[in-house]
Structure formats: C-alpha cells, structure tokens
Tab-separated table of C-alpha atoms in Angstrom:
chain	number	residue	atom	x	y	z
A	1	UNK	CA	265.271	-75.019	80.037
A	2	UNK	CA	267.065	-73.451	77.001
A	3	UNK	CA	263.907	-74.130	74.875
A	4	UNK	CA	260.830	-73.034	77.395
A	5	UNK	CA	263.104	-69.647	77.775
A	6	UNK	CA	263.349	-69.238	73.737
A	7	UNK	CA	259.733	-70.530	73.743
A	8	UNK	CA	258.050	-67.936	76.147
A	9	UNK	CA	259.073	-64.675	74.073
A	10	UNK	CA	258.096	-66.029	70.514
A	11	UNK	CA	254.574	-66.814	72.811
A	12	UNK	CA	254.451	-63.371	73.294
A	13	UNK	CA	255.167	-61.940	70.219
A	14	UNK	CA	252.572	-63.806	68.244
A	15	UNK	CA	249.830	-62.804	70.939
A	16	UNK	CA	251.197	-59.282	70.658
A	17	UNK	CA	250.731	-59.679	66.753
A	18	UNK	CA	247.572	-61.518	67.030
A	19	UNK	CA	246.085	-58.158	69.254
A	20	UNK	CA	247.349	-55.732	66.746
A	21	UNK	CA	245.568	-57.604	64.374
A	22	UNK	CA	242.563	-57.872	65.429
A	23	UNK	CA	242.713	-54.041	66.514
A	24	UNK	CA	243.327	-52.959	62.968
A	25	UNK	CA	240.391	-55.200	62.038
A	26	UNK	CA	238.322	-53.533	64.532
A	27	UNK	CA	239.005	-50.471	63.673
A	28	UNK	CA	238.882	-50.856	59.562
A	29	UNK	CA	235.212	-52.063	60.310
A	30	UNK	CA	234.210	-49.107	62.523
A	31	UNK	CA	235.530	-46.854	60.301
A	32	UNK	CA	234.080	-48.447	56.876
A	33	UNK	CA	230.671	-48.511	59.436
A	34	UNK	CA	230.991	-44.842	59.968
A	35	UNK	CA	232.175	-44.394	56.483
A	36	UNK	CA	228.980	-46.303	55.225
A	37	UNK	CA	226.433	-44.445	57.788
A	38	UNK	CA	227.834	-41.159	56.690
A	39	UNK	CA	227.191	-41.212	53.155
A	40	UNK	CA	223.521	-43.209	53.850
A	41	UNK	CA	222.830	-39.688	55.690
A	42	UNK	CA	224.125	-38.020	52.869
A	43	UNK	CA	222.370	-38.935	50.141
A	44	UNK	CA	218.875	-39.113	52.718
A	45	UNK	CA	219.617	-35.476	52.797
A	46	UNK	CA	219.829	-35.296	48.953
A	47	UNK	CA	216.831	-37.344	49.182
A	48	UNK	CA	214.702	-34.616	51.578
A	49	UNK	CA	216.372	-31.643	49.313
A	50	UNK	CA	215.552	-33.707	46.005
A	51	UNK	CA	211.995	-32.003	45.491
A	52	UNK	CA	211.880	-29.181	48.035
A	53	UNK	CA	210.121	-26.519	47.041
A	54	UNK	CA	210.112	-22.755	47.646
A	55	UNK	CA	206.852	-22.111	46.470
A	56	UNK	CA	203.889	-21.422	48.768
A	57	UNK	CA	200.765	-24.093	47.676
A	58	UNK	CA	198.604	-22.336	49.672
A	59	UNK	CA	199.059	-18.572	48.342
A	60	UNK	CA	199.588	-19.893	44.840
A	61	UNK	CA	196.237	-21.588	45.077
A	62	UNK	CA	194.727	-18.022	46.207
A	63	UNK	CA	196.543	-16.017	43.420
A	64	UNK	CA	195.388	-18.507	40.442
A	65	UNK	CA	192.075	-18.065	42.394
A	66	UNK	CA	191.957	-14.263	42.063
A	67	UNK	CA	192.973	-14.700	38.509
A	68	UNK	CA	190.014	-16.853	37.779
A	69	UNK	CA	187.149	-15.077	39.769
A	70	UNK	CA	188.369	-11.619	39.221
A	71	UNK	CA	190.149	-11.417	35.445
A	72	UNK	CA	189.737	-14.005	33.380
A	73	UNK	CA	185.731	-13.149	33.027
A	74	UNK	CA	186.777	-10.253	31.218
A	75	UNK	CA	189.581	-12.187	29.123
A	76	UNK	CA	186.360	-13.905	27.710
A	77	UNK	CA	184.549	-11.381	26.886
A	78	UNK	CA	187.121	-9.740	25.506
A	79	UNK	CA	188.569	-13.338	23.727
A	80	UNK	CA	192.172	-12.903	24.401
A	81	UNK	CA	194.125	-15.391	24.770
A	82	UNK	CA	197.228	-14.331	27.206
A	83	UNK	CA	200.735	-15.085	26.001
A	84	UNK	CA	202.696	-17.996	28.079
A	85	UNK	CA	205.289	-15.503	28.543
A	86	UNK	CA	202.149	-13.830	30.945
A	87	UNK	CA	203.294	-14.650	34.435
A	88	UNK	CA	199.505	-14.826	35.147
A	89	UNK	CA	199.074	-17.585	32.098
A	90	UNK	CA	197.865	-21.315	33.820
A	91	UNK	CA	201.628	-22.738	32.233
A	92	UNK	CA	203.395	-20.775	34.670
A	93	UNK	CA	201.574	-21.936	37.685
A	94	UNK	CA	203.805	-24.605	39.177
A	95	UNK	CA	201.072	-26.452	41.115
A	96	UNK	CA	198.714	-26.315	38.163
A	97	UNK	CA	198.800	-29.598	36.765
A	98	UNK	CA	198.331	-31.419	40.670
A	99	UNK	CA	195.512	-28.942	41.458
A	100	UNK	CA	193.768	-29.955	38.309
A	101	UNK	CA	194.072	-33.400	38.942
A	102	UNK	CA	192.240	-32.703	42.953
A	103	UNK	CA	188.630	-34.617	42.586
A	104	UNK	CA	186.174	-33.018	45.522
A	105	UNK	CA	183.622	-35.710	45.826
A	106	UNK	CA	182.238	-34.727	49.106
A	107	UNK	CA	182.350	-32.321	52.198
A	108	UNK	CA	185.265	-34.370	53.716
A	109	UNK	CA	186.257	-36.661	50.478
A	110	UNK	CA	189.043	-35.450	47.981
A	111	UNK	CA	190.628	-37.816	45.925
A	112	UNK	CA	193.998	-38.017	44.379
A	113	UNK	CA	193.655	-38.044	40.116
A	114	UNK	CA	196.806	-39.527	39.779
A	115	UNK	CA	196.785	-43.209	42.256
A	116	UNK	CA	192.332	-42.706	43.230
A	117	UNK	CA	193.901	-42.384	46.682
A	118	UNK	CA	191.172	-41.218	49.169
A	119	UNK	CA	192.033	-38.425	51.702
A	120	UNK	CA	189.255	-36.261	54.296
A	121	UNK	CA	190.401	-32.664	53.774
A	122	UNK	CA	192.699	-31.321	51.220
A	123	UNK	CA	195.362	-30.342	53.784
A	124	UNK	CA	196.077	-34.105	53.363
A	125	UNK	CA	195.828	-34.207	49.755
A	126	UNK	CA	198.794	-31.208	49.337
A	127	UNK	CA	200.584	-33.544	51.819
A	128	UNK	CA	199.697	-36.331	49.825
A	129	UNK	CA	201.206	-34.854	46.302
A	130	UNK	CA	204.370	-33.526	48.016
A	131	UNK	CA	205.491	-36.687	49.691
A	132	UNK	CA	203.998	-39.222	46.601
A	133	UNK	CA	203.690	-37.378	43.413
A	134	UNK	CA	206.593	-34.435	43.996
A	135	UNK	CA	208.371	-35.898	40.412
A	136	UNK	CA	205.643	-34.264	38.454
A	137	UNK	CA	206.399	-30.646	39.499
A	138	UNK	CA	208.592	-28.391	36.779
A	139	UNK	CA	210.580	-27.066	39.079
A	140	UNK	CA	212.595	-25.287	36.473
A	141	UNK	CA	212.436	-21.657	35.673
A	142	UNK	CA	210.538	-19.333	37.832
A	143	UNK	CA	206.966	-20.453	38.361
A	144	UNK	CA	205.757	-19.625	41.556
A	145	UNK	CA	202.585	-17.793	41.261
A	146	UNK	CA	202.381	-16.669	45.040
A	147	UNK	CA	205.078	-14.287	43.627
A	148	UNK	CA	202.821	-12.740	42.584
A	149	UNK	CA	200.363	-12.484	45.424
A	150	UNK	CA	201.709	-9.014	46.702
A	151	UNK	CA	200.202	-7.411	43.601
A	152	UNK	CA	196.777	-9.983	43.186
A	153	UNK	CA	195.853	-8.424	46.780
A	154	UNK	CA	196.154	-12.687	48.080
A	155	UNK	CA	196.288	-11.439	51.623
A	156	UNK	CA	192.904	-9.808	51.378
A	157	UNK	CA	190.797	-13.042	49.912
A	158	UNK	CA	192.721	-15.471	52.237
A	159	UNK	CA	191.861	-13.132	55.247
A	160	UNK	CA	195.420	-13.080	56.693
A	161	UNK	CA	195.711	-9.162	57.020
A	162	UNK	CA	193.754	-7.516	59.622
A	163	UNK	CA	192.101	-4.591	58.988
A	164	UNK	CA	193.672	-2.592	61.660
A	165	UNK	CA	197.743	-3.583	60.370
A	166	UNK	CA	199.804	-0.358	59.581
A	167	UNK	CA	199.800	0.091	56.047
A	168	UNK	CA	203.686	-0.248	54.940
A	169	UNK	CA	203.964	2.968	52.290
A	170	UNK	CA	207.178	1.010	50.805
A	171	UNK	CA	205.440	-2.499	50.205
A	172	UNK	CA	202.446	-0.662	48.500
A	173	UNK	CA	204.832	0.949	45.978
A	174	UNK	CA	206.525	-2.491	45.639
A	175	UNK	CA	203.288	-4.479	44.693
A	176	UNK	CA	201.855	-1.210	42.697
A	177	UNK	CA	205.110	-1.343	40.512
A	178	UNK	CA	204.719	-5.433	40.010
A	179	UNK	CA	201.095	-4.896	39.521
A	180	UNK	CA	201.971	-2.472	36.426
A	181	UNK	CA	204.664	-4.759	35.445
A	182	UNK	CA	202.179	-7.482	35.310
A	183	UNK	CA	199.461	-5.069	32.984
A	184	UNK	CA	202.253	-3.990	30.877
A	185	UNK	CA	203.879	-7.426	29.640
A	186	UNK	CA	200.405	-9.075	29.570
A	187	UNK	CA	198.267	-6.796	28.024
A	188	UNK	CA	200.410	-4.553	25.867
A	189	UNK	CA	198.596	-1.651	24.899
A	190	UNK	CA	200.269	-1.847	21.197
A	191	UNK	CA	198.752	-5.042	20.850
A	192	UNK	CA	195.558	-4.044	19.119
A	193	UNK	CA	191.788	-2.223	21.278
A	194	UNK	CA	191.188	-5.217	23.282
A	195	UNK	CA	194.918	-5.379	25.200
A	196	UNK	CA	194.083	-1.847	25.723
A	197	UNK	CA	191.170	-2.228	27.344
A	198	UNK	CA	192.250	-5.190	28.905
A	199	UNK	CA	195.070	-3.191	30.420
A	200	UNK	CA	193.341	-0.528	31.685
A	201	UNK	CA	190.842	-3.073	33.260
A	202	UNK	CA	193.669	-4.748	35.055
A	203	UNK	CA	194.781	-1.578	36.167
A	204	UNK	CA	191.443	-0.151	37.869
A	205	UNK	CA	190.949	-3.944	39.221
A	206	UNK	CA	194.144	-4.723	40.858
A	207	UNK	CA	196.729	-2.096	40.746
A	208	UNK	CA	194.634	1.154	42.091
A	209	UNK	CA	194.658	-0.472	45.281
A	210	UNK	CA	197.496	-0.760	46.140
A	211	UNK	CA	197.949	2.576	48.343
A	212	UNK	CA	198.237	3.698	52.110
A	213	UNK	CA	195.142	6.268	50.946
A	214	UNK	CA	192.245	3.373	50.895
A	215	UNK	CA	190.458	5.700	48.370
A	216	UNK	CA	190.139	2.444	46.281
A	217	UNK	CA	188.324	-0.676	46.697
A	218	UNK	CA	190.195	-4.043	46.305
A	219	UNK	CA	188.541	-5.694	42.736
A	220	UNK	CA	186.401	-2.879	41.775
A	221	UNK	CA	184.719	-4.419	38.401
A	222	UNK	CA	183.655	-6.897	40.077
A	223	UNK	CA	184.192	-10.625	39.143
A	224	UNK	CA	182.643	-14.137	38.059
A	225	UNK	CA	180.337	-14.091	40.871
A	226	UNK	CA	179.400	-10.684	40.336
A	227	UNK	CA	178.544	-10.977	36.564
A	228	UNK	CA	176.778	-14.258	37.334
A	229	UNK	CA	174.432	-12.170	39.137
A	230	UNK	CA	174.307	-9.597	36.689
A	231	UNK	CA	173.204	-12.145	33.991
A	232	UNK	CA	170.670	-13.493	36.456
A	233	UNK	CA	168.889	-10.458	37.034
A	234	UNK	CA	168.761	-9.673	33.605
A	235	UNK	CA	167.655	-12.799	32.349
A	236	UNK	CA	164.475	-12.671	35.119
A	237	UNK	CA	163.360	-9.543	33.819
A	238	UNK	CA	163.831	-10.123	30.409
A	239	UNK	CA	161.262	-12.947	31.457
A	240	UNK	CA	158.977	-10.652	33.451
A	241	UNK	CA	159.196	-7.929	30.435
A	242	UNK	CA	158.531	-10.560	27.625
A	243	UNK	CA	154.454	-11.528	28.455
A	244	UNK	CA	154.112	-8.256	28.805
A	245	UNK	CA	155.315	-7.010	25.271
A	246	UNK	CA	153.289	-9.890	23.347
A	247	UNK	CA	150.267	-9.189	25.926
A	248	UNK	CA	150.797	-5.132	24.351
A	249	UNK	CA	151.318	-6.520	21.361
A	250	UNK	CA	148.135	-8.886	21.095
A	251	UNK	CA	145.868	-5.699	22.075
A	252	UNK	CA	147.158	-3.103	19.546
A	253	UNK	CA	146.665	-5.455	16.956
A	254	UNK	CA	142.973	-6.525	18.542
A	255	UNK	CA	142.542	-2.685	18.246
A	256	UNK	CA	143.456	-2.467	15.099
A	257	UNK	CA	141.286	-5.105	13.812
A	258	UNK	CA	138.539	-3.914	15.562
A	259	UNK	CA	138.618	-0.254	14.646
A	260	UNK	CA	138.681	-1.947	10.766
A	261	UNK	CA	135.738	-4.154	11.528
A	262	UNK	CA	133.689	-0.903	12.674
A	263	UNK	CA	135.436	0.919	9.441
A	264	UNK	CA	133.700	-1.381	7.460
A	265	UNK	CA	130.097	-1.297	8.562
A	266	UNK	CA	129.919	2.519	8.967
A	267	UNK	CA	131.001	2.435	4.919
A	268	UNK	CA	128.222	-0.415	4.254
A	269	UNK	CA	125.343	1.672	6.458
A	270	UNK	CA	126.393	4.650	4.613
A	271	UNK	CA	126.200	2.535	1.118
A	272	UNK	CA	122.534	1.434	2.314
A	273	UNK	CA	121.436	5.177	3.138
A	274	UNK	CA	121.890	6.551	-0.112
A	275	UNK	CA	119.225	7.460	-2.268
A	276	UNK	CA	118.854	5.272	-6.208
C-alpha cells in the first residue's frame, strides 16, 4: 500500500514533466516557424525593392524621342558632339541600353534582344525587361530622362494635356528655368560659333514655349520629319529644273552654231561677188 501511494505522485510528476516538455518543444518550433517565415518575407521584400525604379519608361521614352526628332537634326548639321555631362546625352538615359535592344518585327511582334523572347505589344516587352532583365539598369547617379520632360514639352507629343487645362504660371517658370539650364550646360555659348548657335536654337525650339501667353509654338524649327520633307521637295525640283537647264543649254549652243554656219557663207558669197 506504502509503495502504490509513493508510486502514484512520482506518476504524476513525470507526466507533469513530460507536458512541459513537449510544450516548450511546441512552442520553440512555432516560434523558430514564425522566426523563419518572418525573415522569408523580409528578404521577398528586399527582393521586390531590389530593382525598383523611380523612373517613368514611358515619359523617358517620349523625352529621348523629342530629343531625336526635334534636336539632334541640327546637332548634325552642326557636328557637335554633346558632352556626357549633357543631361540630354544617350549615356544618361537610364532605359537606353533595353530600348536599343527592342526588335519591332511586326504590327503586333516585338522581340526581346537580350533572351529572342517573343511578346504582341511593347506594353509586354517593358513588363518583360523589368521583371527578367532589371540587373542591366545603372541605377546609380541620376539618370532619369523624364526629368526632364517638363522642359522637352513630353506632355504635348504624348497627348496627355488637354488643350483646355489652366495653364499653371509657376510650373511654366519652373520648366522655362530647367529648359535654360539644359541650353546653358549643353551648349555653352563660350564653346566656340556652333554651341552658340546651337544654344540659341535650343532656346527658340524648346524653351520659348514655355509661357501662360501661347505667343509661341511648341518646336518651332521644325524637326527630322520636317527637314525630311524639306530635302524632298528640293531634291524633286532640282530634278524638274535640271532637263530644263541642259534643254536651254543644248539650244543656245545650237544657236550659236548656227548663227556661225550662216557667218560663214555670207563671208564666202561675199568672197564670190567680188570683182578680179
């Protein structure tokens, strides 16, 4: 009797022991579970902040499209070369390299130039390069070029500003003063004729507009389009004017050598008439 009474509390103690136990084993796993969940959210976060970008693709596209069409005509004619210090230079375009490397090869068929991959509009290619090829981006430094869309007049090629908005006397000042910033440090007037010229272009082109007056027309010199024209015209009636010079030219000299011809037998009839 002695022994089942001694034997009944060291029962319990070990089962009390044996539930502690296995309650501190229960409870180390869920918290190295939640430990282990916790930092696999972390570093997915560090994962989805890894290569986000603050840079508009869309309105960068548009600015380095302005750039193209409307300036860079004139850089050729002019030859200058911009410094890479230019914020307008193709270096400091952060989408630059992945834009170059989109291949259009129908209406709806853009391929990737990096992995061939196919895509049917080139929405789905930008998506395409940020989720797959986001490593090759410099993401160091400033190099957003839609920065600089307030002063390239972006809003009025990508039709996102209606005609009838309020014009905001502040924001024109703003772009007009990053506009002249922009002429200034890439096209220094000190810098020989053709940076002053080039300056001055830049300024009539892009920074005139910018003004609640809308005395000034967005791009007033025109652009590649425009000159493409230009050439065109000329060229046709340099072709028209051409037959028409050698045609004038063909009958002066037909004159000529016929008024010489008749020259020359008035002087022999006159040799004939006169007397031995």
């Amino acid at each position: 009797m002695k022994n089942t009474s001694l034997f009944i509390p060291i029962l319990f103690l070990l089962s009390f022991s044996l539930l502690q136990t296995g309650q501190v084993s229960s409870f180390t796993q869920r918290n190295q579970e939640f430990e282990k969940s916790a930092s696999s959210r972390t570093l997915e976060q560090e994962h989805e902040h890894a290569h986000e970008v603050h840079c508009s693709r869309e309105r960068s596209r548009a600015a380095w499209k302005i750039i193209e069409e409307y300036l860079m005509p004139f850089l050729e004619q002019e030859h200058y070369e911009m410094s890479s210090k230019c914020r307008l230079h193709p270096d400091n375009d952060l989408f630059r390299d992945q834009e170059q490397h989109k291949i259009h090869l129908d209406i709806n068929e853009w391929q990737c130039g990096y992995c061939k991959k196919s895509f049917r509009a080139e929405k789905f290619l930008d998506q395409h390069f940020d989720n797959r090829h986001y490593n090759l981006l410099n993401v160091s430094g400033s190099k957003c070029l839609a920065d600089l869309c307030g002063a390239l007049h972006c809003d009025v090629v990508m039709n996102t500003k209606s005609s009838k908005t309020k014009c905001n006397p502040a924001a024109a000042a703003r772009n007009h003063h990053l506009c002249e910033g922009l002429a200034d440090s890439c096209f220094p007037i000190n810098q020989g004729p053709s940076a002053r010229r080039l300056n001055e272009l830049f300024l009539h082109q892009f920074c005139h507009a910018h003004t609640c007056s809308r005395k000034h027309k967005h791009f007033p010199r025109g652009g590649k389009k425009q000159l493409s024209v230009f050439y065109l015209a000329i060229s046709i009636l340099t072709l028209m004017l051409l037959p028409i010079f050698y045609l004038i030219v063909y009958l002066h000299q037909r004159e000529m050598r016929t008024g010489t011809q008749d020259l020359r037998r008035i002087s022999k009839v006159g040799q004939k008439t006169k007397p031995s």
